[in-house]
């Protein structure tokens, strides 16, 4: 019998699950936030993912519920589980991707290496942390941050006053997360997928480059990471997937420190920007693997098809145009590039698509990928 996967959220991650579902002959339905979302071609419902009735009505039409983002509130998720609807990842796991303080607490309990951190409720506590950490630190809001929003490097205890005030206004109290400012050599991401029955399959660890807190480039596999760094990264991701009971795709964002350690920064329990290269560069894409995992099907092999892949995000998009408007020139100049448009209007900083090039020589791959992506720059 054909199974139906229901995806909550109609962004580009849901969009990229659609071809994978079509190929597998799996039916896919999307609960989109608006008519004009990236995944609108599979949108069977439009509505608010925070509204219990909307989500329940949608979930009752599918065999398993999964996500394009981690913002569905816990009470809504728990109501689905109570109705007996399979939800992957489930609320017990997803809470750690929804709240950075909970995540830091849980990972520390599991003995997973993380930056030094504390929960702080006021500038005095923040000051104490700063004093212990050389006067500089990174402050984060526990919830609601993405693409670097809700992350601030500070050099004094009053530099998060607006966030403390916002927490007080909320009426629920609450704390900010403060962390040591990690002097990292580079950022890495380790992805795995886990089935409800427990099997886990990793992809090679990748290097990610962020600009202004937004992922801009990914190189797969991470250059020079074979051996110890790859082992550490995989080990951390396995411990998290098992320790938190994650089902589906898991991305672990990591800092590689100058003294050879690997520290966990962030978690995402869904397909992730650091894994877009897998569409063109791996035997099994993260979107196909996520569908297999949430349907509890055997996971696919994750080796690379070519020695190197580079993915470049198209951020902002061409002025007054869309990516496809520039295809003729870009495709003519860069026949090895694979173009992925999310059908979004251009807007500063917005992820409107990505370009991937795979090949044998990393310098050539990078030259082609950056050249192709540059056609969509302005
Ligand atoms: P978001 O959830 O908005 O993506 P992250 O927590 O991943 O936020 O932080 C965004 C970026 O900020 C990271 O990719 C990294 O470049 C930088 N960053 C975050 N935490 C730290 C830290 N403790 N030390 C140094 N840089 C950090």
Short mmCIF file of C-alpha atoms and ligand atoms in Angstrom, two decimals:
data_model
loop_
_atom_site.label_atom_id
_atom_site.label_comp_id
_atom_site.label_asym_id
_atom_site.label_seq_id
_atom_site.Cartn_x
_atom_site.Cartn_y
_atom_site.Cartn_z
CA UNK A 1 0.00 0.00 0.00
CA UNK A 2 1.29 3.45 -0.86
CA UNK A 3 2.23 5.35 2.28
CA UNK A 4 1.64 9.06 2.67
CA UNK A 5 4.22 11.26 4.38
CA UNK A 6 2.87 14.53 5.77
CA UNK A 7 5.34 17.39 6.00
CA UNK A 8 4.55 20.34 8.25
CA UNK A 9 5.99 23.50 6.73
CA UNK A 10 6.18 24.39 3.05
CA UNK A 11 9.73 25.73 2.71
CA UNK A 12 12.58 24.55 0.52
CA UNK A 13 13.27 21.46 2.63
CA UNK A 14 9.72 20.19 2.05
CA UNK A 15 10.11 21.16 -1.61
CA UNK A 16 13.25 19.01 -1.99
CA UNK A 17 11.50 16.02 -0.39
CA UNK A 18 8.99 16.03 -3.26
CA UNK A 19 11.20 14.61 -6.07
CA UNK A 20 12.55 12.02 -3.63
CA UNK A 21 8.99 10.98 -2.76
CA UNK A 22 7.99 10.85 -6.43
CA UNK A 23 10.93 8.58 -7.24
CA UNK A 24 10.10 6.25 -4.36
CA UNK A 25 6.44 6.22 -5.27
CA UNK A 26 5.63 7.54 -1.84
CA UNK A 27 2.79 9.99 -1.55
CA UNK A 28 3.65 13.34 0.03
CA UNK A 29 1.41 16.06 1.44
CA UNK A 30 2.50 19.38 2.78
CA UNK A 31 0.85 21.66 5.33
CA UNK A 32 2.09 25.00 4.02
CA UNK A 33 2.01 28.34 5.81
CA UNK A 34 0.77 30.16 2.71
CA UNK A 35 -0.26 29.50 -0.91
CA UNK A 36 2.99 30.81 -2.29
CA UNK A 37 5.47 28.59 -0.45
CA UNK A 38 8.39 26.74 -2.05
CA UNK A 39 6.64 23.37 -1.67
CA UNK A 40 3.23 24.63 -2.84
CA UNK A 41 3.01 22.02 -5.61
CA UNK A 42 2.50 19.37 -2.93
CA UNK A 43 0.54 21.53 -0.52
CA UNK A 44 -2.67 19.73 0.36
CA UNK A 45 -3.46 22.20 3.11
CA UNK A 46 -2.63 25.77 3.98
CA UNK A 47 -2.75 26.76 7.62
CA UNK A 48 -1.08 27.65 10.87
CA UNK A 49 1.23 24.93 12.23
CA UNK A 50 0.68 26.35 15.75
CA UNK A 51 -3.04 25.64 15.61
CA UNK A 52 -3.92 22.24 17.06
CA UNK A 53 -7.07 21.65 14.99
CA UNK A 54 -5.35 22.62 11.74
CA UNK A 55 -2.45 20.28 12.40
CA UNK A 56 -4.67 17.42 13.62
CA UNK A 57 -6.94 17.68 10.55
CA UNK A 58 -3.85 17.49 8.35
CA UNK A 59 -2.16 14.71 10.30
CA UNK A 60 -5.25 12.48 10.14
CA UNK A 61 -4.85 12.33 6.34
CA UNK A 62 -1.29 10.92 6.39
CA UNK A 63 0.58 7.83 7.67
CA UNK A 64 3.49 9.67 9.27
CA UNK A 65 4.16 13.30 10.13
CA UNK A 66 7.53 14.97 9.69
CA UNK A 67 8.82 18.54 9.36
CA UNK A 68 10.32 21.26 7.24
CA UNK A 69 11.24 23.19 10.42
CA UNK A 70 11.29 22.72 14.21
CA UNK A 71 8.69 25.31 15.21
CA UNK A 72 5.60 23.17 15.81
CA UNK A 73 4.76 23.70 19.50
CA UNK A 74 5.21 20.80 21.91
CA UNK A 75 1.51 20.60 22.97
CA UNK A 76 0.52 20.21 19.30
CA UNK A 77 3.13 17.49 18.75
CA UNK A 78 2.06 15.65 21.89
CA UNK A 79 -1.59 15.73 20.83
CA UNK A 80 -0.65 13.99 17.57
CA UNK A 81 1.24 11.30 19.46
CA UNK A 82 -1.73 10.82 21.79
CA UNK A 83 -3.93 10.21 18.75
CA UNK A 84 -1.56 7.45 17.71
CA UNK A 85 -0.17 9.31 14.70
CA UNK A 86 3.50 8.46 14.07
CA UNK A 87 5.60 11.65 14.37
CA UNK A 88 9.28 11.62 13.33
CA UNK A 89 11.21 13.06 15.00
CA UNK A 90 8.94 12.78 18.03
CA UNK A 91 8.40 15.57 20.56
CA UNK A 92 10.80 14.07 23.13
CA UNK A 93 13.66 14.35 20.65
CA UNK A 94 12.52 17.54 18.94
CA UNK A 95 12.43 19.58 22.15
CA UNK A 96 16.23 19.63 22.07
CA UNK A 97 16.25 21.19 18.60
CA UNK A 98 13.63 23.73 19.74
CA UNK A 99 15.41 25.05 22.81
CA UNK A 100 19.16 25.67 22.90
CA UNK A 101 19.31 25.65 26.71
CA UNK A 102 17.62 22.26 26.95
CA UNK A 103 19.98 21.03 24.23
CA UNK A 104 23.11 22.24 26.09
CA UNK A 105 21.84 20.62 29.34
CA UNK A 106 21.09 17.30 27.68
CA UNK A 107 24.35 17.12 25.72
CA UNK A 108 26.33 17.95 28.87
CA UNK A 109 24.51 15.11 30.68
CA UNK A 110 25.38 12.75 27.84
CA UNK A 111 29.04 13.77 28.10
CA UNK A 112 29.06 15.15 24.54
CA UNK A 113 31.70 17.89 24.12
CA UNK A 114 30.11 21.38 23.95
CA UNK A 115 31.50 24.90 24.47
CA UNK A 116 31.51 26.12 28.10
CA UNK A 117 28.02 27.47 28.75
CA UNK A 118 25.64 28.79 31.40
CA UNK A 119 21.99 29.80 31.70
CA UNK A 120 21.83 33.46 32.76
CA UNK A 121 18.82 35.40 34.01
CA UNK A 122 20.33 38.85 34.44
CA UNK A 123 23.34 41.06 33.60
CA UNK A 124 25.03 40.17 36.92
CA UNK A 125 25.12 36.48 36.04
CA UNK A 126 26.28 37.38 32.55
CA UNK A 127 29.07 39.49 34.05
CA UNK A 128 30.23 36.56 36.19
CA UNK A 129 30.48 34.37 33.07
CA UNK A 130 32.36 37.09 31.17
CA UNK A 131 34.84 37.48 34.02
CA UNK A 132 35.58 33.75 33.85
CA UNK A 133 35.97 33.77 30.07
CA UNK A 134 38.31 36.62 29.25
CA UNK A 135 35.62 39.32 28.93
CA UNK A 136 34.00 38.07 25.71
CA UNK A 137 31.25 35.53 25.08
CA UNK A 138 28.39 34.56 22.78
CA UNK A 139 24.84 35.15 24.00
CA UNK A 140 21.93 33.28 22.43
CA UNK A 141 18.19 33.30 22.85
CA UNK A 142 17.11 29.77 23.77
CA UNK A 143 14.23 29.71 21.29
CA UNK A 144 13.30 31.09 17.92
CA UNK A 145 16.78 31.82 16.51
CA UNK A 146 17.85 30.83 13.00
CA UNK A 147 20.49 31.84 10.47
CA UNK A 148 22.42 33.71 13.18
CA UNK A 149 19.41 35.70 14.43
CA UNK A 150 19.36 35.35 18.19
CA UNK A 151 23.16 35.00 18.37
CA UNK A 152 25.36 37.91 19.53
CA UNK A 153 29.04 38.24 20.42
CA UNK A 154 29.33 40.49 23.48
CA UNK A 155 32.13 42.21 25.36
CA UNK A 156 30.14 43.57 28.34
CA UNK A 157 27.32 42.56 30.70
CA UNK A 158 24.84 45.19 29.42
CA UNK A 159 25.06 44.15 25.76
CA UNK A 160 22.16 41.71 26.07
CA UNK A 161 19.86 44.08 28.02
CA UNK A 162 17.29 44.17 25.21
CA UNK A 163 17.02 40.39 25.25
CA UNK A 164 16.71 40.26 29.04
CA UNK A 165 13.96 42.91 28.76
CA UNK A 166 12.15 40.86 26.10
CA UNK A 167 12.28 37.78 28.35
CA UNK A 168 10.83 39.79 31.26
CA UNK A 169 8.05 41.13 29.00
CA UNK A 170 7.14 37.56 27.99
CA UNK A 171 6.05 37.06 31.57
CA UNK A 172 7.41 33.51 31.63
CA UNK A 173 10.80 34.59 32.95
CA UNK A 174 13.39 32.35 31.41
CA UNK A 175 17.08 32.56 30.73
CA UNK A 176 19.51 33.36 27.97
CA UNK A 177 22.24 30.95 26.97
CA UNK A 178 25.79 32.28 27.25
CA UNK A 179 28.74 30.39 25.79
CA UNK A 180 32.49 30.76 25.53
CA UNK A 181 33.53 32.41 22.28
CA UNK A 182 35.11 29.40 20.61
CA UNK A 183 38.31 30.10 18.71
CA UNK A 184 37.50 27.52 16.07
CA UNK A 185 39.69 26.47 13.16
CA UNK A 186 36.61 25.85 11.07
CA UNK A 187 32.99 24.73 11.23
CA UNK A 188 31.93 21.22 10.31
CA UNK A 189 28.61 19.44 10.04
CA UNK A 190 27.97 15.76 10.59
CA UNK A 191 24.74 14.29 9.30
CA UNK A 192 23.23 10.94 10.04
CA UNK A 193 19.81 9.39 9.58
CA UNK A 194 18.21 7.08 12.13
CA UNK A 195 15.27 4.72 11.76
CA UNK A 196 12.72 4.24 14.52
CA UNK A 197 14.03 0.67 14.78
CA UNK A 198 17.47 2.07 15.61
CA UNK A 199 19.69 1.73 12.53
CA UNK A 200 21.90 4.76 11.92
CA UNK A 201 23.79 5.65 8.72
CA UNK A 202 26.17 8.65 8.52
CA UNK A 203 27.29 10.78 5.58
CA UNK A 204 30.91 11.95 5.46
CA UNK A 205 31.55 14.99 7.69
CA UNK A 206 31.50 18.25 5.70
CA UNK A 207 33.05 21.70 6.11
CA UNK A 208 30.63 24.62 6.28
CA UNK A 209 31.41 28.29 5.84
CA UNK A 210 28.99 30.88 7.28
CA UNK A 211 28.75 34.53 6.33
CA UNK A 212 26.86 36.80 8.75
CA UNK A 213 25.62 33.68 10.54
CA UNK A 214 24.18 32.16 7.34
CA UNK A 215 25.58 29.05 5.69
CA UNK A 216 27.18 30.12 2.42
CA UNK A 217 29.37 27.21 1.26
CA UNK A 218 29.70 23.51 2.01
CA UNK A 219 32.56 21.23 0.94
CA UNK A 220 32.01 17.49 1.09
CA UNK A 221 33.85 15.66 2.47
CA UNK A 222 35.57 18.19 4.79
CA UNK A 223 39.13 18.55 3.40
CA UNK A 224 41.77 16.93 5.58
CA UNK A 225 39.20 15.47 7.96
CA UNK A 226 39.63 11.79 7.15
CA UNK A 227 40.80 9.91 10.21
CA UNK A 228 40.52 11.37 13.70
CA UNK A 229 38.23 14.34 13.00
CA UNK A 230 35.84 12.20 10.96
CA UNK A 231 35.81 9.56 13.70
CA UNK A 232 35.13 12.11 16.45
CA UNK A 233 32.36 13.78 14.44
CA UNK A 234 30.64 10.51 13.64
CA UNK A 235 30.91 9.31 17.20
CA UNK A 236 29.32 12.52 18.52
CA UNK A 237 26.44 12.33 16.01
CA UNK A 238 25.75 8.66 16.84
CA UNK A 239 25.70 9.43 20.56
CA UNK A 240 23.27 12.30 20.01
CA UNK A 241 20.99 10.37 17.65
CA UNK A 242 20.79 7.49 20.12
CA UNK A 243 20.85 9.53 23.33
CA UNK A 244 18.04 11.83 22.19
CA UNK A 245 16.10 9.16 20.28
CA UNK A 246 16.16 11.12 17.03
CA UNK A 247 14.28 9.60 14.09
CA UNK A 248 14.83 10.86 10.55
CA UNK A 249 17.71 13.07 9.48
CA UNK A 250 19.93 14.70 12.10
CA UNK A 251 22.51 17.40 11.40
CA UNK A 252 25.08 18.20 14.08
CA UNK A 253 26.84 21.53 13.57
CA UNK A 254 30.35 21.37 14.99
CA UNK A 255 33.34 23.56 15.76
CA UNK A 256 36.75 22.05 15.05
CA UNK A 257 39.03 23.75 17.57
CA UNK A 258 42.65 24.66 16.99
CA UNK A 259 43.70 22.03 19.53
CA UNK A 260 41.98 19.21 17.65
CA UNK A 261 38.69 18.91 19.54
CA UNK A 262 35.23 18.77 18.06
CA UNK A 263 32.51 20.69 19.97
CA UNK A 264 28.80 20.61 19.23
CA UNK A 265 27.23 23.95 18.33
CA UNK A 266 23.72 23.23 17.06
CA UNK A 267 21.33 20.42 16.16
CA UNK A 268 18.73 20.14 13.40
CA UNK A 269 16.39 17.16 13.26
CA UNK A 270 15.40 17.32 9.60
CA UNK A 271 17.21 17.68 6.30
CA UNK A 272 19.70 20.53 6.64
CA UNK A 273 21.48 23.05 4.47
CA UNK A 274 24.80 21.29 5.12
CA UNK A 275 23.38 18.21 3.34
CA UNK A 276 22.08 19.75 0.10
CA UNK A 277 25.20 18.48 -1.67
CA UNK A 278 23.89 14.91 -1.20
CA UNK A 279 21.26 15.43 -3.92
CA UNK A 280 24.01 15.50 -6.55
CA UNK A 281 26.99 14.07 -4.67
CA UNK A 282 25.90 11.01 -2.66
CA UNK A 283 24.34 7.65 -3.50
CA UNK A 284 21.42 8.59 -1.23
CA UNK A 285 20.29 12.19 -0.83
CA UNK A 286 19.34 13.48 2.60
CA UNK A 287 15.77 13.98 1.36
CA UNK A 288 15.38 10.38 0.21
CA UNK A 289 17.08 9.13 3.38
CA UNK A 290 14.81 11.22 5.58
CA UNK A 291 11.74 9.71 3.88
CA UNK A 292 13.16 6.20 4.22
CA UNK A 293 13.91 6.81 7.90
CA UNK A 294 10.52 8.24 8.84
CA UNK A 295 8.83 5.34 7.00
CA UNK A 296 11.16 2.93 8.84
CA UNK A 297 12.56 1.55 5.59
CA UNK A 298 16.16 0.29 5.25
CA UNK A 299 18.55 3.22 4.84
CA UNK A 300 20.52 3.78 1.64
CA UNK A 301 24.29 3.88 1.14
CA UNK A 302 25.79 7.33 1.69
CA UNK A 303 29.12 7.22 -0.12
CA UNK A 304 30.19 10.06 -2.40
CA UNK A 305 29.62 9.68 -6.14
CA UNK A 306 32.67 11.85 -6.91
CA UNK A 307 35.64 12.68 -4.69
CA UNK A 308 34.49 16.28 -4.05
CA UNK A 309 31.23 18.20 -3.94
CA UNK A 310 30.77 21.89 -3.28
CA UNK A 311 27.41 23.48 -2.56
CA UNK A 312 26.97 27.24 -2.67
CA UNK A 313 23.84 28.93 -1.39
CA UNK A 314 22.28 31.60 -3.55
CA UNK A 315 21.63 34.28 -0.94
CA UNK A 316 19.38 37.18 -1.84
CA UNK A 317 19.01 36.25 -5.49
CA UNK A 318 19.25 38.39 -8.62
CA UNK A 319 17.84 41.92 -8.39
CA UNK A 320 14.29 42.08 -9.71
CA UNK A 321 14.66 38.61 -11.24
CA UNK A 322 14.63 34.93 -10.28
CA UNK A 323 17.31 32.27 -10.60
CA UNK A 324 15.76 30.74 -13.74
CA UNK A 325 15.97 34.17 -15.45
CA UNK A 326 19.76 33.77 -15.39
CA UNK A 327 19.95 30.10 -16.33
CA UNK A 328 20.85 30.59 -20.00
CA UNK A 329 24.17 32.34 -19.26
CA UNK A 330 25.02 30.35 -16.12
CA UNK A 331 24.35 26.96 -17.73
CA UNK A 332 26.28 27.92 -20.84
CA UNK A 333 29.38 28.83 -18.80
CA UNK A 334 29.14 26.02 -16.21
CA UNK A 335 27.80 22.79 -17.70
CA UNK A 336 28.96 20.72 -14.70
CA UNK A 337 26.93 22.81 -12.25
CA UNK A 338 23.58 21.60 -10.92
CA UNK A 339 21.08 24.37 -10.27
CA UNK A 340 18.39 24.22 -7.59
CA UNK A 341 15.85 27.03 -7.38
CA UNK A 342 13.37 27.26 -4.51
CA UNK A 343 10.97 29.43 -6.51
CA UNK A 344 11.33 32.33 -4.13
CA UNK A 345 11.34 36.05 -4.85
CA UNK A 346 14.72 37.72 -4.40
CA UNK A 347 15.18 39.46 -1.06
CA UNK A 348 18.44 40.44 0.71
CA UNK A 349 19.94 37.53 2.65
CA UNK A 350 17.16 35.09 1.71
CA UNK A 351 18.09 31.56 0.63
CA UNK A 352 16.51 31.37 -2.83
CA UNK A 353 18.40 28.37 -4.18
CA UNK A 354 21.73 26.61 -4.36
CA UNK A 355 24.31 25.40 -6.85
CA UNK A 356 26.32 22.19 -6.54
CA UNK A 357 29.34 21.02 -8.51
CA UNK A 358 30.90 17.56 -8.07
CA UNK A 359 34.23 16.39 -9.48
CA UNK A 360 37.72 14.97 -9.00
CA UNK A 361 39.69 18.12 -8.29
CA UNK A 362 38.60 20.39 -5.42
CA UNK A 363 40.11 23.58 -6.91
CA UNK A 364 38.24 23.04 -10.17
CA UNK A 365 35.02 22.12 -8.35
CA UNK A 366 35.25 25.31 -6.24
CA UNK A 367 36.02 27.45 -9.32
CA UNK A 368 33.02 26.09 -11.20
CA UNK A 369 30.64 26.25 -8.23
CA UNK A 370 31.54 29.81 -7.24
CA UNK A 371 31.49 30.95 -10.86
CA UNK A 372 28.07 29.43 -11.46
CA UNK A 373 26.58 30.84 -8.22
CA UNK A 374 27.93 34.32 -9.05
CA UNK A 375 25.42 34.58 -11.92
CA UNK A 376 22.68 35.00 -9.31
CA UNK A 377 24.46 37.52 -7.10
CA UNK A 378 22.87 40.84 -7.92
P1 LIG B 1 21.52 29.72 14.48
O1 LIG B 1 20.69 28.76 15.29
O2 LIG B 1 20.90 31.06 14.32
O3 LIG B 1 22.07 29.14 13.22
P2 LIG B 1 24.04 29.18 15.80
O4 LIG B 1 24.02 28.88 17.26
O5 LIG B 1 24.23 28.05 14.86
O6 LIG B 1 22.76 30.03 15.42
O7 LIG B 1 25.18 30.27 15.53
C1 LIG B 1 25.36 30.87 14.26
C2 LIG B 1 26.85 31.08 13.99
O8 LIG B 1 27.45 31.89 15.01
C3 LIG B 1 27.66 29.78 14.04
O9 LIG B 1 27.61 29.10 12.82
C4 LIG B 1 29.06 30.31 14.37
O10 LIG B 1 29.68 30.81 13.20
C5 LIG B 1 28.76 31.45 15.32
N1 LIG B 1 28.81 30.96 16.72
C6 LIG B 1 27.77 30.43 17.41
N2 LIG B 1 28.15 30.06 18.65
C7 LIG B 1 29.46 30.36 18.77
C8 LIG B 1 30.44 30.21 19.82
N3 LIG B 1 30.13 29.71 21.02
N4 LIG B 1 31.70 30.62 19.55
C9 LIG B 1 32.03 31.15 18.34
N5 LIG B 1 31.17 31.33 17.33
C10 LIG B 1 29.89 30.93 17.53
#
